[in-house]
N, CA and C of each residue as an Amber inpcrd file, in Angstrom:
protein
   216
 -10.7110000  -2.7720000  -2.1710000  -9.9640000  -1.5490000  -2.4340000
  -8.5210000  -1.6860000  -1.9070000  -8.4010000  -2.1270000  -0.6510000
  -7.0740000  -2.2430000  -0.0740000  -6.2440000  -3.2860000  -0.8180000
  -6.8950000  -4.3870000  -1.2120000  -6.1980000  -5.4450000  -1.9490000
  -5.6670000  -4.9010000  -3.2730000  -6.4590000  -4.0670000  -3.9360000
  -6.0500000  -3.4760000  -5.2090000  -4.8450000  -2.5700000  -5.0180000
  -4.8800000  -1.7460000  -3.9720000  -3.7670000  -0.8260000  -3.7150000
  -2.5010000  -1.6070000  -3.3870000  -2.6350000  -2.6550000  -2.5940000
  -1.4700000  -3.4830000  -2.2680000  -0.8990000  -4.1550000  -3.5100000
  -1.7830000  -4.6120000  -4.3920000  -1.3300000  -5.2530000  -5.6230000
  -0.6090000  -4.2570000  -6.5250000  -1.1650000  -3.0660000  -6.6730000
  -0.5230000  -2.0380000  -7.4920000   0.8200000  -1.6420000  -6.8900000
   0.8810000  -1.5600000  -5.5820000   2.1270000  -1.2290000  -4.8940000
   3.1950000  -2.2810000  -5.1680000   2.8160000  -3.5400000  -5.0780000
   3.7640000  -4.6240000  -5.3290000   4.2350000  -4.6220000  -6.7770000
   3.3040000  -4.4600000  -7.7000000   3.6610000  -4.4590000  -9.1190000
   4.5690000  -3.2750000  -9.4550000   4.2490000  -2.0950000  -8.9350000
   5.0770000  -0.9310000  -9.2370000   6.4640000  -1.0600000  -8.6160000
   6.5640000  -1.7100000  -7.4490000   7.8660000  -1.9470000  -6.8400000
   8.6930000  -2.8900000  -7.7230000   8.0610000  -3.9460000  -8.2110000
   8.7570000  -4.8960000  -9.0810000   9.2080000  -4.2130000 -10.3650000
   8.3370000  -3.3930000 -10.9370000   8.6820000  -2.6720000 -12.1750000
   9.8580000  -1.7370000 -11.9300000   9.8480000  -1.0360000 -10.7970000
  10.9470000  -0.1140000 -10.4970000  12.2700000  -0.8650000 -10.3880000
  12.2730000  -1.9890000  -9.6660000  13.5210000  -2.7360000  -9.5100000
  13.9720000  -3.3720000 -10.8230000  13.0350000  -3.7850000 -11.6410000
  13.4130000  -4.3200000 -12.9540000  14.0290000  -3.2170000 -13.8200000
  13.4520000  -2.0270000 -13.7710000  14.0270000  -0.9070000 -14.5170000
  15.4160000  -0.5620000 -14.0010000  15.5890000  -0.6660000 -12.7040000
  16.8970000  -0.4020000 -12.1090000  17.9350000  -1.4100000 -12.6000000
  17.5490000  -2.6780000 -12.6690000  18.4570000  -3.7020000 -13.1840000
  18.7540000  -3.5000000 -14.6620000  17.7280000  -3.1660000 -15.4320000
  17.9150000  -2.9480000 -16.8690000  18.7890000  -1.7220000 -17.1070000
  18.6690000  -0.7390000 -16.2440000  19.4350000   0.5040000 -16.3860000
  20.9360000   0.2400000 -16.2870000  21.3230000  -0.8230000 -15.5950000
  22.7390000  -1.1550000 -15.4860000  23.3090000  -1.5380000 -16.8500000
  22.5280000  -2.2630000 -17.6390000  23.0180000  -2.7780000 -18.9210000
  22.6160000  -1.9070000 -20.1130000  21.4800000  -1.2540000 -20.0260000
  20.9690000  -0.4630000 -21.1520000  20.6440000   0.9340000 -20.6290000
  20.9090000   1.9180000 -21.4630000  20.6090000   3.2880000 -21.0660000
  19.1420000   3.5980000 -21.3770000  18.3130000   3.6160000 -20.3350000
  16.9000000   3.9660000 -20.5150000  16.6670000   5.3470000 -19.9130000
  15.6610000   6.0510000 -20.4060000  15.3650000   7.3740000 -19.8470000
  15.0030000   7.2790000 -18.3580000  15.5200000   8.1880000 -17.5910000
  15.2990000   8.1590000 -16.1380000  13.8640000   8.5170000 -15.7570000
  13.1390000   9.1700000 -16.6500000  11.7820000   9.5760000 -16.3030000
  10.8770000   8.3730000 -16.0670000  11.1460000   7.2580000 -16.7670000
  10.3460000   6.0540000 -16.5380000  10.5700000   5.5150000 -15.1290000
  11.8020000   5.5800000 -14.6870000  12.1100000   5.1290000 -13.3280000
  11.4690000   6.0450000 -12.3020000  11.4960000   7.3250000 -12.5700000
  10.9020000   8.2830000 -11.6360000   9.3910000   8.0890000 -11.5610000
   8.7630000   7.8550000 -12.6940000   7.3060000   7.6500000 -12.7200000
   6.9290000   6.4070000 -11.9170000   7.6350000   5.2980000 -12.1320000
   7.3010000   4.0840000 -11.3880000   7.6230000   4.2400000  -9.9030000
   8.6770000   4.9880000  -9.5780000   9.0040000   5.2430000  -8.1710000
   7.9240000   6.0830000  -7.5040000   7.4260000   7.0990000  -8.1850000
   6.3610000   7.9440000  -7.6350000   5.0780000   7.1350000  -7.4400000
   4.7340000   6.2980000  -8.4100000   3.5400000   5.4550000  -8.2670000
   3.6950000   4.5250000  -7.0730000   4.8780000   3.9330000  -6.9460000
   5.1340000   3.0200000  -5.8330000   4.9990000   3.7450000  -4.4950000
   5.5850000   4.9320000  -4.3800000   5.5160000   5.6840000  -3.1290000
   4.0900000   6.1250000  -2.8040000   3.3420000   6.5570000  -3.8130000
   1.9540000   6.9570000  -3.5780000   1.1060000   5.7870000  -3.1000000
   1.2960000   4.6270000  -3.7130000   0.5550000   3.4400000  -3.2770000
   0.9550000   3.0320000  -1.8720000   2.2280000   3.1280000  -1.5620000
   2.7120000   2.7710000  -0.2340000   2.1250000   3.6920000   0.8280000
   2.1110000   4.9860000   0.5450000   1.5450000   5.9580000   1.4790000
   0.0520000   5.7190000   1.6580000  -0.6630000   5.4950000   0.5550000
  -2.1050000   5.2460000   0.6250000  -2.4060000   3.9840000   1.4170000
  -1.6150000   2.9400000   1.1840000  -1.8090000   1.6850000   1.9080000
  -1.5900000   1.8850000   3.4070000  -0.5710000   2.6340000   3.7680000
  -0.3080000   2.8960000   5.1890000  -1.4090000   3.7250000   5.8170000
  -1.9160000   4.7110000   5.1060000  -3.0140000   5.5340000   5.6320000
  -4.2570000   4.6800000   5.8570000  -4.5570000   3.7930000   4.8960000
  -5.7120000   2.9040000   5.0600000  -5.5300000   1.9600000   6.2440000
  -4.3150000   1.4680000   6.4520000  -4.0530000   0.6150000   7.6040000
  -4.2520000   1.3620000   8.9140000  -3.7960000   2.5970000   8.9670000
  -3.9570000   3.4120000  10.1800000  -5.4350000   3.6710000  10.4410000
  -6.1750000   4.0460000   9.3970000  -7.6060000   4.3150000   9.5720000
  -8.3650000   3.0670000   9.9930000  -7.9920000   1.9200000   9.4200000
  -8.6400000   0.6710000   9.7870000  -8.3380000   0.3150000  11.2420000
  -7.1060000   0.5430000  11.6770000  -6.7440000   0.2910000  13.0710000
  -7.5080000   1.1810000  14.0270000  -7.6760000   2.4560000  13.6640000
  -8.4400000   3.3740000  14.5090000  -9.9080000   2.9650000  14.5640000
 -10.4430000   2.4930000  13.4560000 -11.8400000   2.0700000  13.4230000
 -12.0440000   0.8630000  14.3350000 -11.1100000  -0.0850000  14.2750000
 -11.2180000  -1.2610000  15.1500000 -11.1180000  -0.8670000  16.6140000
 -10.2000000   0.0610000  16.9060000 -10.0440000   0.5240000  18.2870000
 -11.3220000   1.2010000  18.7610000 -11.9210000   2.0250000  17.9140000
 -13.1530000   2.7160000  18.2830000 -14.2950000   1.7370000  18.5010000
 -14.3730000   0.6900000  17.6780000 -15.4250000  -0.3170000  17.8610000
 -15.2540000  -1.0450000  19.1900000 -14.0090000  -1.3720000  19.5600000
 -13.7690000  -2.0250000  20.8570000 -14.1450000  -1.0980000  22.0020000
 -13.8300000   0.1800000  21.8530000 -14.1610000   1.1600000  22.8930000
 -15.6730000   1.2960000  23.0480000 -16.3960000   1.3080000  21.9420000
 -17.8590000   1.3950000  21.9940000 -18.4410000   0.1650000  22.6840000
 -17.9050000  -1.0240000  22.3840000 -18.3850000  -2.2400000  23.0430000
 -18.1610000  -2.1750000  24.5490000 -17.0080000  -1.6760000  24.9760000
 -16.7270000  -1.5520000  26.4090000 -17.7020000  -0.5850000  27.0760000
 -17.9640000   0.5120000  26.3950000 -18.8870000   1.4910000  26.9680000
 -20.2980000   0.9280000  27.0720000 -20.7060000   0.1510000  26.0880000
 -22.0320000  -0.4720000  26.1530000 -22.1050000  -1.4640000  27.3040000
 -21.0510000  -2.2130000  27.5200000 -21.0290000  -3.1720000  28.6240000
 -21.0650000  -2.4810000  29.9810000 -20.4770000  -1.3140000  30.0710000
 -20.4980000  -0.5790000  31.3340000 -21.8970000  -0.0980000  31.6840000
 -22.6780000   0.2610000  30.6870000 -24.0370000   0.7530000  30.9360000
 -24.9790000  -0.3620000  31.3710000 -24.7220000  -1.5770000  30.9200000
 -25.6040000  -2.6980000  31.2590000 -25.3170000  -3.1860000  32.6180000
């Protein structure tokens, strides 16, 4: 899941920058740029949230291991 989100984020970022470069030479509708920018930002936010949740899960697992060791 995370790999897919990262891949979509990378692809949408590349598409946005390509549209930005093309916009210099050709007049394209701005809504396409806005759509790819929104997709890129949503993927970026989702990826960061997943990273934070994964970090908290790892921290909680380490804390549980420490607590188990204290009881033994």
